[in-house]
mmCIF file of C-alpha atoms in Angstrom:
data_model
loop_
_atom_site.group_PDB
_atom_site.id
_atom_site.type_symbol
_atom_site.label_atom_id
_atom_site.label_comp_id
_atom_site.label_asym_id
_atom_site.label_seq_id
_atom_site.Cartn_x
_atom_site.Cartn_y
_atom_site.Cartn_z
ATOM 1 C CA UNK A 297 87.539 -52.108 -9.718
ATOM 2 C CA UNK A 298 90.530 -52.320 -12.585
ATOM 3 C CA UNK A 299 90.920 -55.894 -12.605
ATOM 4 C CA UNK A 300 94.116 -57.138 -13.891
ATOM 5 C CA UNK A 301 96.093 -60.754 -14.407
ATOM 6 C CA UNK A 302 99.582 -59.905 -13.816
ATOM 7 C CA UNK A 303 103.152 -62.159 -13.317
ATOM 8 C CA UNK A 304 104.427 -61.373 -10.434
ATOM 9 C CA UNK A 305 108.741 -61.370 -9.914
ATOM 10 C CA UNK A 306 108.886 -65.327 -8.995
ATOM 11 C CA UNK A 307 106.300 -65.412 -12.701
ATOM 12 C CA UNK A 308 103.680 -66.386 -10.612
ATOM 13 C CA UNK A 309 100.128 -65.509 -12.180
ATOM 14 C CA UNK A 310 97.757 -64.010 -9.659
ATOM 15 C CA UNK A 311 95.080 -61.250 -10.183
ATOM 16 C CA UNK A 312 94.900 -58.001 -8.829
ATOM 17 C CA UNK A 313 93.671 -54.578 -8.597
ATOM 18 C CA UNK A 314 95.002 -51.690 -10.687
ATOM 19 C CA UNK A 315 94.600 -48.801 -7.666
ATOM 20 C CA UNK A 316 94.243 -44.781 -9.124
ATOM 21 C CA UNK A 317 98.374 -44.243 -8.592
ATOM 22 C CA UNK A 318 99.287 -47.354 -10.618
ATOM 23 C CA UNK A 319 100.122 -49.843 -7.722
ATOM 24 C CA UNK A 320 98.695 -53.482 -8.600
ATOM 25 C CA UNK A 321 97.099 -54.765 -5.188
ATOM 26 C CA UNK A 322 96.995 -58.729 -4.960
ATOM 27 C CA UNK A 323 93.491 -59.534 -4.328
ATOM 28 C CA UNK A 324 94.179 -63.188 -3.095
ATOM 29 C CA UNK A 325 96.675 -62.150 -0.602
ATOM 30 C CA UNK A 326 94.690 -58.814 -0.015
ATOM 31 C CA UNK A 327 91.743 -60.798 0.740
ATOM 32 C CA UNK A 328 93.750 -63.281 3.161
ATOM 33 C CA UNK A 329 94.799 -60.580 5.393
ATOM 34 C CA UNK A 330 91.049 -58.421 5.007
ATOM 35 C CA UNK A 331 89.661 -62.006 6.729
ATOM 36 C CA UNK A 332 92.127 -62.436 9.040
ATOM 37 C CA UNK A 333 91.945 -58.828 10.792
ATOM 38 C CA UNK A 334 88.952 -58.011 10.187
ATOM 39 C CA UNK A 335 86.550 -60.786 9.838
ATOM 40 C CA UNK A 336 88.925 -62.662 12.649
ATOM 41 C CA UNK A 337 89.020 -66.086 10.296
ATOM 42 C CA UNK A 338 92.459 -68.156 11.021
ATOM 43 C CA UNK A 339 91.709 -70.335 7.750
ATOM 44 C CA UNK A 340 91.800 -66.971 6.333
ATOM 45 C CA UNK A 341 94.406 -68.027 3.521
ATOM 46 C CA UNK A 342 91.904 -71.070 2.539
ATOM 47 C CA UNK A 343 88.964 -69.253 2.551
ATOM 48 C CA UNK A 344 90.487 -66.525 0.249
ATOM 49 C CA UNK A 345 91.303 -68.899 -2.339
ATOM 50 C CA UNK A 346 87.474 -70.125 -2.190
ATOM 51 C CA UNK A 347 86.488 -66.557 -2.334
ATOM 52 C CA UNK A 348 89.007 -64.741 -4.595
ATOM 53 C CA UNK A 349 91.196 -67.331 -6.088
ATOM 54 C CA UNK A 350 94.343 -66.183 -7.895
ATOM 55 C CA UNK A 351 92.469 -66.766 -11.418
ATOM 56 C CA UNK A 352 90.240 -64.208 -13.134
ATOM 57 C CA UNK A 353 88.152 -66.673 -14.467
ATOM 58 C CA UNK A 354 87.369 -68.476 -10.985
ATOM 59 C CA UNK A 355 87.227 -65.426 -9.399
ATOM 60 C CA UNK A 356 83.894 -64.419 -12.241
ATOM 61 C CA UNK A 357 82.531 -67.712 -11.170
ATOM 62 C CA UNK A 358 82.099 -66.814 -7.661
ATOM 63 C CA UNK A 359 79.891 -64.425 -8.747
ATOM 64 C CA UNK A 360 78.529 -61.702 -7.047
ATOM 65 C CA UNK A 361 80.403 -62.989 -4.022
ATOM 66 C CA UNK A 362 84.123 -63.122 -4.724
ATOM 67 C CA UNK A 363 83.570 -59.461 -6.471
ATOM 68 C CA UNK A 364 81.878 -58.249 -2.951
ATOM 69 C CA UNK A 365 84.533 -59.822 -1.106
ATOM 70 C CA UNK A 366 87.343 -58.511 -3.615
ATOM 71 C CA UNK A 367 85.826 -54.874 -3.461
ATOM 72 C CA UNK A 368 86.161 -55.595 0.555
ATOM 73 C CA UNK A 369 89.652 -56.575 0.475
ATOM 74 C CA UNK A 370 90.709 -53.863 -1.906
ATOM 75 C CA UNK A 371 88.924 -50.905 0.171
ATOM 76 C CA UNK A 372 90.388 -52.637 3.405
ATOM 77 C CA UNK A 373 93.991 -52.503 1.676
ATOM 78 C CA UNK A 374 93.949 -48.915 0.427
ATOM 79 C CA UNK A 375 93.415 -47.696 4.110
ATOM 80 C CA UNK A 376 96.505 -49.518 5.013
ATOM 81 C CA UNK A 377 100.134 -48.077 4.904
ATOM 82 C CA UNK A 378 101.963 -48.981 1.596
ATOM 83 C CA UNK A 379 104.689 -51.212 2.791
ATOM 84 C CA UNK A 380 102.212 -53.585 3.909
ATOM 85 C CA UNK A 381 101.983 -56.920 3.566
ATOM 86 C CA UNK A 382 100.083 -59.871 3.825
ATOM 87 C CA UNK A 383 99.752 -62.124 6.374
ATOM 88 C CA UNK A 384 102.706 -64.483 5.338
ATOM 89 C CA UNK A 385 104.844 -61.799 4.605
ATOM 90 C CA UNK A 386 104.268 -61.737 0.841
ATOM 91 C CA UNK A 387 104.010 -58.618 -0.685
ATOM 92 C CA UNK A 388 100.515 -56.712 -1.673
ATOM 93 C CA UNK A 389 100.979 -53.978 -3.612
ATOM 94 C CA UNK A 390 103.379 -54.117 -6.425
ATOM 95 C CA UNK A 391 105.141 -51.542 -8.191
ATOM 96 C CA UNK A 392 104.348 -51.240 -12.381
ATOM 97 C CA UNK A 393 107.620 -52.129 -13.266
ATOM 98 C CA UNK A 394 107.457 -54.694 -10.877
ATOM 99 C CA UNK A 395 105.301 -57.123 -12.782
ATOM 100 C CA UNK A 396 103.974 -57.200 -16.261
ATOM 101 C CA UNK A 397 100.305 -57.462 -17.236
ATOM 102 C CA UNK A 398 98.973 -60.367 -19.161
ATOM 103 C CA UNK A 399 95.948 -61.389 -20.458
ATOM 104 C CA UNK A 400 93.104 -60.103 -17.849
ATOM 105 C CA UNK A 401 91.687 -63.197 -18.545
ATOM 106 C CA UNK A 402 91.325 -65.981 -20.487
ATOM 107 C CA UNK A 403 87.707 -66.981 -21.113
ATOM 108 C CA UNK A 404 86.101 -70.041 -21.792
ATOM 109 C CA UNK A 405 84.617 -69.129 -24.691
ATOM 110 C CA UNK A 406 84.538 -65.724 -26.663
ATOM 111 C CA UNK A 407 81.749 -64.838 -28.803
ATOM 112 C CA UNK A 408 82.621 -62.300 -31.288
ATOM 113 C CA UNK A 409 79.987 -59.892 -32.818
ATOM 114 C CA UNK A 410 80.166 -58.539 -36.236
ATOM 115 C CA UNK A 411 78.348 -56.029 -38.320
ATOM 116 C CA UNK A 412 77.064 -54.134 -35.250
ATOM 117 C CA UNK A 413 78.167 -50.585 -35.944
ATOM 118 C CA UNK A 414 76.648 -49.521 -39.088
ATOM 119 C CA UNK A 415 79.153 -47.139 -39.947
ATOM 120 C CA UNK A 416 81.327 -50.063 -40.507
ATOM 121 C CA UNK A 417 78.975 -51.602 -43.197
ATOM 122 C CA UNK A 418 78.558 -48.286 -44.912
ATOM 123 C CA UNK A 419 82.280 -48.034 -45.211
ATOM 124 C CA UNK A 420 82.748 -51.240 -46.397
ATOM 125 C CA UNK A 421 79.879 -50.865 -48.985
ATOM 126 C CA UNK A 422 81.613 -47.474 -50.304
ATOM 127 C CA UNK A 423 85.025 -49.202 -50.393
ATOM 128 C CA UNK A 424 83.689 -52.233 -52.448
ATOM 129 C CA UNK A 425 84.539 -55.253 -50.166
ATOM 130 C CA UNK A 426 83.431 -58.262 -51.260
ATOM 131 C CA UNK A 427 80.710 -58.977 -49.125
ATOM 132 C CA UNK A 428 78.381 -56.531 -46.934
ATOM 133 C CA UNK A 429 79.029 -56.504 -43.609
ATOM 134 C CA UNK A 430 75.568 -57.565 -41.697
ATOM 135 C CA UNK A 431 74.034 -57.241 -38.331
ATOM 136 C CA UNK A 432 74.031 -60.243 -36.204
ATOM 137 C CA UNK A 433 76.946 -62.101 -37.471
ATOM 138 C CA UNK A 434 78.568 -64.818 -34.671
ATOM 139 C CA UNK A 435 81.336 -66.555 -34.311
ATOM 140 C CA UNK A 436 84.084 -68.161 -31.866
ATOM 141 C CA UNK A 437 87.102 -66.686 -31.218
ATOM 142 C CA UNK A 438 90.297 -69.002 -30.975
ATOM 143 C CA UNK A 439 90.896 -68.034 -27.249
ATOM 144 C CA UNK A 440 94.708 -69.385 -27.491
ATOM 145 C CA UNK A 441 95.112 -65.952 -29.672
ATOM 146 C CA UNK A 442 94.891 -63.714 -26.635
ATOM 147 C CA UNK A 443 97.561 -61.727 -25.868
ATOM 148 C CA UNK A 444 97.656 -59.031 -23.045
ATOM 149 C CA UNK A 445 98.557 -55.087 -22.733
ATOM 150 C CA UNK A 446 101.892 -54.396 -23.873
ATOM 151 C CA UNK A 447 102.790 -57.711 -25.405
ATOM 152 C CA UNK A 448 103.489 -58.158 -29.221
ATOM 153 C CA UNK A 449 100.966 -59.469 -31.876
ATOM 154 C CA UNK A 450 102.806 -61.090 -34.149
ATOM 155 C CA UNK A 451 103.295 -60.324 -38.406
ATOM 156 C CA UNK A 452 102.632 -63.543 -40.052
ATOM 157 C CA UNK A 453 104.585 -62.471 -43.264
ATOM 158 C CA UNK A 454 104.168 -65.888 -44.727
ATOM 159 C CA UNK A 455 100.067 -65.581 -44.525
ATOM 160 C CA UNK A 456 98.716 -62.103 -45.385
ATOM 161 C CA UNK A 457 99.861 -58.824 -46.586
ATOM 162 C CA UNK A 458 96.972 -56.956 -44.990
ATOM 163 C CA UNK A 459 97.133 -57.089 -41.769
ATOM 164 C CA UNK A 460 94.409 -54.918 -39.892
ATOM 165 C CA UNK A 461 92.581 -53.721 -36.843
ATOM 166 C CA UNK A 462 89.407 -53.223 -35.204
ATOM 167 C CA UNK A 463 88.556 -51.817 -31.794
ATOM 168 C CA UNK A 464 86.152 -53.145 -29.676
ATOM 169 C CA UNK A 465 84.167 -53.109 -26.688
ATOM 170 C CA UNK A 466 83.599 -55.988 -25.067
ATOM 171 C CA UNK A 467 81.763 -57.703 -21.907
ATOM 172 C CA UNK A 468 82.679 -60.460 -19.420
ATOM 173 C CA UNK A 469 80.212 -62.187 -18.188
ATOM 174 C CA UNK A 470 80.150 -62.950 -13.924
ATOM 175 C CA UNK A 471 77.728 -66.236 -14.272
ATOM 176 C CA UNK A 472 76.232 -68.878 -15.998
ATOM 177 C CA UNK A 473 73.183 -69.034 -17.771
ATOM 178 C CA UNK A 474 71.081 -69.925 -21.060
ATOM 179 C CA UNK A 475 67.299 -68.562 -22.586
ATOM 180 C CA UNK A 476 67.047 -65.276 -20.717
ATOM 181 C CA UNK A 477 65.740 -61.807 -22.248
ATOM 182 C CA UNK A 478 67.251 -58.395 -22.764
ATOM 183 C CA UNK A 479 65.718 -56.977 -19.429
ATOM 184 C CA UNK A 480 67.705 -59.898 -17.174
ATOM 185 C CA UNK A 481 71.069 -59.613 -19.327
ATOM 186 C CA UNK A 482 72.444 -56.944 -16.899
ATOM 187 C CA UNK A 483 72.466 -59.527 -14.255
ATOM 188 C CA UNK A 484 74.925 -61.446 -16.298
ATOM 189 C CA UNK A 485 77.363 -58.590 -17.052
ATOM 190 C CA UNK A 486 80.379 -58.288 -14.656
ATOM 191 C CA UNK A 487 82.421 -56.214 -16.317
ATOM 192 C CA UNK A 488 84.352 -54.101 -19.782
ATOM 193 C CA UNK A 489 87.778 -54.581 -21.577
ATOM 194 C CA UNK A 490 89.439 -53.555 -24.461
ATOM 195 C CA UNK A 491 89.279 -55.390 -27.530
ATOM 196 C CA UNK A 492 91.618 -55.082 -30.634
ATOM 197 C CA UNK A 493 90.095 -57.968 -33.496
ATOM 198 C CA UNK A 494 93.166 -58.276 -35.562
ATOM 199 C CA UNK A 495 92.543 -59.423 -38.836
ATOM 200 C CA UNK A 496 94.065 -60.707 -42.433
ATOM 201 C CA UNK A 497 91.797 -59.352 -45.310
ATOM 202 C CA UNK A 498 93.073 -61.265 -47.513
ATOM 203 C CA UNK A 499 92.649 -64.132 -45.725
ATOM 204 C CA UNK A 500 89.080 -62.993 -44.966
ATOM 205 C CA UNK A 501 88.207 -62.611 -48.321
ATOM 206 C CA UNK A 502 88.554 -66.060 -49.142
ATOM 207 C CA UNK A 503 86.999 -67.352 -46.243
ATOM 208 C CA UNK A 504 83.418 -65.014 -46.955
ATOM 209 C CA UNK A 505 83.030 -66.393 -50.458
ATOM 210 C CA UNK A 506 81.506 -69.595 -48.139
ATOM 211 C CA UNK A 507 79.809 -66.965 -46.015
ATOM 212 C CA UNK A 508 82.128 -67.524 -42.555
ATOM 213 C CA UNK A 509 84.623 -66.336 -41.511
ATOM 214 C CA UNK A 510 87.291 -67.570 -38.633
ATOM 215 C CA UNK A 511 90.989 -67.853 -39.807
ATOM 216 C CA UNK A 512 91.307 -64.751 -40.646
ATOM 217 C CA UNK A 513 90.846 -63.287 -37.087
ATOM 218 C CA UNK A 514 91.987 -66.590 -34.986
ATOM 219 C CA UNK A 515 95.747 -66.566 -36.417
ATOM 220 C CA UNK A 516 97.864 -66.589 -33.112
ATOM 221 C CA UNK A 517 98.355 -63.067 -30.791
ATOM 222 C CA UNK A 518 95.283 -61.698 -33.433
ATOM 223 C CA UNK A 519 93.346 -61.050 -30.549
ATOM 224 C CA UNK A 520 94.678 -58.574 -27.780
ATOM 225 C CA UNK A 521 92.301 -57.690 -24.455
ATOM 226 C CA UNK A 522 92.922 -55.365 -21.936
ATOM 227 C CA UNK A 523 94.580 -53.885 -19.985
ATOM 228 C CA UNK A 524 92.225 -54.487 -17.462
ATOM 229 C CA UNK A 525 88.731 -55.158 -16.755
ATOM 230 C CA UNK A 526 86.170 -52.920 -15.073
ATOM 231 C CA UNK A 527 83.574 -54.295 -13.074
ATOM 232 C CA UNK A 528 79.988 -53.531 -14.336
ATOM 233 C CA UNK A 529 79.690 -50.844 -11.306
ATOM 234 C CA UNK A 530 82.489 -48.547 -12.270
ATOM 235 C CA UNK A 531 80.310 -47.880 -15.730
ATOM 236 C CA UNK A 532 76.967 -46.354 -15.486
ATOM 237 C CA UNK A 533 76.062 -46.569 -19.265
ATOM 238 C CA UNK A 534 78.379 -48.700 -21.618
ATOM 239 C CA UNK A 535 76.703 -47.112 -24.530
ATOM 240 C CA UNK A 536 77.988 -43.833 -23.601
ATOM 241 C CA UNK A 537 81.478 -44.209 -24.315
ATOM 242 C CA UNK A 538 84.041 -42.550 -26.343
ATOM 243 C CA UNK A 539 86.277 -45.236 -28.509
ATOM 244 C CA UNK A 540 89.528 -44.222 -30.529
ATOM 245 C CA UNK A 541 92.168 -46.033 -32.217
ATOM 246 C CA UNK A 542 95.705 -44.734 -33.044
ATOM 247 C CA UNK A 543 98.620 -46.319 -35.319
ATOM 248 C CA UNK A 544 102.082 -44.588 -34.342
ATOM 249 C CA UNK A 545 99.594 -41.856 -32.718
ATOM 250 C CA UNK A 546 97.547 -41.190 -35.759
ATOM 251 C CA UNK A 547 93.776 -41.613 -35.137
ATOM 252 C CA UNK A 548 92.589 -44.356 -37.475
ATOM 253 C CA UNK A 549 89.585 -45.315 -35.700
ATOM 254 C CA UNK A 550 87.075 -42.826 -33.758
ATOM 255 C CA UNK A 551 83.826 -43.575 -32.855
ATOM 256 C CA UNK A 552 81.442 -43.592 -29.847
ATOM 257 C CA UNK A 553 79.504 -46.747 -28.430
ATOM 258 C CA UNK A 554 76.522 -45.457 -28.741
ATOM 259 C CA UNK A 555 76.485 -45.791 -32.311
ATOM 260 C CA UNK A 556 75.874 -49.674 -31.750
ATOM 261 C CA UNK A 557 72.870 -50.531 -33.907
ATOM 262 C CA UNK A 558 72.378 -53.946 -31.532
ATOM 263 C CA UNK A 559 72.267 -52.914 -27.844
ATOM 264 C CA UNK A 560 74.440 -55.129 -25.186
ATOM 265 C CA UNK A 561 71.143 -56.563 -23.641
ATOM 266 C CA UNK A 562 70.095 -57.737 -27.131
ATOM 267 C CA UNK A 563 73.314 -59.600 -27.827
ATOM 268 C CA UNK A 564 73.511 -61.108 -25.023
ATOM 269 C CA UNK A 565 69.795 -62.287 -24.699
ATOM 270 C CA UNK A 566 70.278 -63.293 -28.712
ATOM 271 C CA UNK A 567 73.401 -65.587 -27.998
ATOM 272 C CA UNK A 568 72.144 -67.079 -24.536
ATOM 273 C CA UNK A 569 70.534 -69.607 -26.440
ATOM 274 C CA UNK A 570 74.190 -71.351 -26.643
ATOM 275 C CA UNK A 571 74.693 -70.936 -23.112
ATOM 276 C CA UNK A 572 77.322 -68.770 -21.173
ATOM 277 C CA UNK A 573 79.487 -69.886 -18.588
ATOM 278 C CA UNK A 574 81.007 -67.626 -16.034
ATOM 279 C CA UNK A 575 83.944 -65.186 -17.369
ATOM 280 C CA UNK A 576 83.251 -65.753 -21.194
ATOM 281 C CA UNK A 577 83.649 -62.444 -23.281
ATOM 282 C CA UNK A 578 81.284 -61.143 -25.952
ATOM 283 C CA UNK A 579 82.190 -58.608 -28.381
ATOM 284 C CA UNK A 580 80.562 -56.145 -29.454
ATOM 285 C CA UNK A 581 81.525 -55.005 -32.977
ATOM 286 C CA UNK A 582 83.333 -52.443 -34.099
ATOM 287 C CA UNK A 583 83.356 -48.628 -35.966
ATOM 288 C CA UNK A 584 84.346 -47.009 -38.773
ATOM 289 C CA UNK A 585 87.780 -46.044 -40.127
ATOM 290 C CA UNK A 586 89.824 -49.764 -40.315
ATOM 291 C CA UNK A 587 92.452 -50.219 -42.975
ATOM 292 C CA UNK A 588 90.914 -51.849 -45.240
ATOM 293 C CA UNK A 589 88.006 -49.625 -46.206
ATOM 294 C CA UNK A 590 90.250 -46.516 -45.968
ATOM 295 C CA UNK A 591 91.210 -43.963 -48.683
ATOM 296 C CA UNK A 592 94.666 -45.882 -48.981
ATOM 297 C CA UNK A 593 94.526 -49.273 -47.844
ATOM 298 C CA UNK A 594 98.042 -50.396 -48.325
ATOM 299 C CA UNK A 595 99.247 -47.069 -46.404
ATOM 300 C CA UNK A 596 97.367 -48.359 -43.390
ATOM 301 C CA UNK A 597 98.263 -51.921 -43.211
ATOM 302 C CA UNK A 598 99.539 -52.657 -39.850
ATOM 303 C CA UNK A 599 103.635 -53.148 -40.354
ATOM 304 C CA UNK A 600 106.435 -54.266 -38.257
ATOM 305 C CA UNK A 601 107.106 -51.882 -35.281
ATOM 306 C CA UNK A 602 103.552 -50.296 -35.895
ATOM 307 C CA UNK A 603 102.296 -49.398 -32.580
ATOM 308 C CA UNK A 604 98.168 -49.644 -31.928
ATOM 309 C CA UNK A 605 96.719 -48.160 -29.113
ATOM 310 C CA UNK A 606 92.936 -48.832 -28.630
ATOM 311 C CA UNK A 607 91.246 -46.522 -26.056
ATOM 312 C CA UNK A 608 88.075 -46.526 -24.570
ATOM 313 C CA UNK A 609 86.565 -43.750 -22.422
ATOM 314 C CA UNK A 610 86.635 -45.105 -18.625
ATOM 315 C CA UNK A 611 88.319 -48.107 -19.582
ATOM 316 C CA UNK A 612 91.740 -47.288 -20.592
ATOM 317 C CA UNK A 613 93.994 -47.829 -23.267
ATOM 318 C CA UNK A 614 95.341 -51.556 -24.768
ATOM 319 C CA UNK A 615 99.247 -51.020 -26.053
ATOM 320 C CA UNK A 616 100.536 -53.337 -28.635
ATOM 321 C CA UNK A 617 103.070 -53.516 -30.932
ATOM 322 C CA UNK A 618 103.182 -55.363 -34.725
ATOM 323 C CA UNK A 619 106.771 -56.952 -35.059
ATOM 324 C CA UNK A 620 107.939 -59.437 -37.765
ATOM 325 C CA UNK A 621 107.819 -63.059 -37.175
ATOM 326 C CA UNK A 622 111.653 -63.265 -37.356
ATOM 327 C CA UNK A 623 112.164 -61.043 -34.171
ATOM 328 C CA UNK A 624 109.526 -63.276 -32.657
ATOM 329 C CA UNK A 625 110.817 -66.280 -33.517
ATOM 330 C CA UNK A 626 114.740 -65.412 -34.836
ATOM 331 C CA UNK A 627 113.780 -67.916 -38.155
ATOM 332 C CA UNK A 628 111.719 -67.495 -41.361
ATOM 333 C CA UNK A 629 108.490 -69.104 -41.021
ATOM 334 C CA UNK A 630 107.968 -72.967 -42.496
ATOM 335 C CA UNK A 631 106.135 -73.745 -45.658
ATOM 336 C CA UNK A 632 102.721 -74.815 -44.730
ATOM 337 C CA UNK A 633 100.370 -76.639 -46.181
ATOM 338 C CA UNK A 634 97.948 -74.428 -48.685
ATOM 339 C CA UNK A 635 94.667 -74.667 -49.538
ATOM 340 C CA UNK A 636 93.789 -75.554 -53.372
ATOM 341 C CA UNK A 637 90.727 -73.897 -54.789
ATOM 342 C CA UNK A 638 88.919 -76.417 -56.956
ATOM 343 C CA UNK A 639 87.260 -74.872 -59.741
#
């Protein structure tokens, strides 16, 4: 399944199912009317939002169960003429232009992985950054930075001039659970999405000479997912994926997952130790060919109405566009408070 969070035309958030000719299927109200013909249940409406509530992350937190019973409801649907609806008369499948995709979800926590690809350390060596870029680095993401497909990460003029991406592959997680090894972490994995770890060098910079980093990549709408996930079934081997970047439709970034020096089991049997909870995202890293360590680095600085579009192979492509903080906002930004370096 293409799971998606979408806003329906009354802006109601509800999840759904991205079908193969672009319709978006509402799983709650799919599910409703999959238990009330076919399993014969009149709480059917109740029972769907126990089993595939209109939230991505409680729908990861059933588990096993509410993705069964979502599969169930989206097969049942697809079989079904197209004007159908559900059983109170709401609609199920939505046109594109219909709603707009957010966010597929908004996790609990997000750990981000650094350093994984090697590539990315060699090219930062040869460039001359400041600090080598090392396996097994960890952090949290600020996960009031996500922004969905389509929507607009935002220039922060006023904080960096280097402004920068990085594509990623990362995993959601479909249950709980602490202290387990590499051979039980596929029981944990429910799914893939698209990852695009924006980040200020500059900012960064600073922040590495006291060996962390967190700013720099947490600065609001750095941190776009999408467009969808894709349940761990629809992917036979994540580590056999193509993975290309584009600026205005210019590879930057082109690479191939199974470059990853750290495999997925081994991060996520390396963090466990901090505990997951049901929907949280890990990272994964990413690959060569960012701004920053390019040929020209102030050529490939993201810019107002810079397009990015960060594919994966089976996955599908995150859209977002760079655009100043004035058209966000229609005012320069405020003075802020700055840090002073003490010598």
């Amino acid at each position: 399944m293409r799971l998606v969070t979408f806003e329906n035309q009354a802006r109601q958030a509800r999840i759904g199912a991205a079908t193969e000719d672009g319709r978006i299927l509402d799983l709650n109200s799919a599910c409703a009317l999959y238990l009330r013909d076919v399993e014969g249940e009149e709480a059917h409406y109740r029972l769907a939002d126990a089993l595939v509530p209109p939230n991505m992350r409680a729908l990861f937190e059933g588990g096993d169960t509410s993705l069964e019973t979502a599969r169930k409801a989206l097969d049942y649907s697809l079989h079904l003429d197209v004007d159908v609806s559900g059983p109170g008369g709401e609609t199920l499948f939505h046109a594109p232009a219909a709603v707009k995709l957010k966010a597929p979800i908004i996790p609990k926590k997000f750990f981000h992985t650094a350093g994984n690809f090697r590539e990315h350390h060699e090219e930062a060596t040869k460039a001359g950054f400041s600090h080598p870029v090392l396996p097994w680095i960890i952090f949290f993401q600020n996960v009031d930075a996500i922004i969905g497909h389509e929507e607009p990460v935002i220039y922060p003029e006023h904080l960096t001039k280097e402004l920068d991406y990085e594509l990623e592959l990362a995993v959601v997680l479909k249950k709980s659970g602490k202290h387990f090894s590499p051979e039980d972490a596929r029981n944990f994995v429910g799914g893939y999405v698209v990852f695009n770890d924006i980040t200020a060098r500059d900012i960064q910079r600073q922040e590495m000479k006291s060996g962390v980093f967190s700013f720099c990549k947490g600065i609001d709408t750095f941190c776009p997912l999408g467009p969808w996930i894709v349940t761990a079934d629809e992917i036979e081997d994540p580590h056999n994926l193509a993975m290309e970047l584009r600026v205005n439709g210019e590879p930057r970034q082109r690479s191939h997952s199974s470059k990853m020096s750290v495999k997925i089991p081994e991060i996520l049997s390396h963090y466990s130790p901090m505990g997951y909870s049901a929907g949280d995202v890990v990272s994964t890293g990413t690959v060569s060919g960012v701004a920053a360590f390019s040929g020209d680095p102030k050529a490939w600085y993201l810019k107002p109405g810079d397009v990015m579009e960060c594919e994966i192979e089976q996955i599908g492509i995150l859209r977002n566009r760079v655009i100043s903080w004035e058209e966000a906002y229609g005012h320069k930004p405020v003075a802020l408070a700055r840090q002073e370096v003490t010598k």
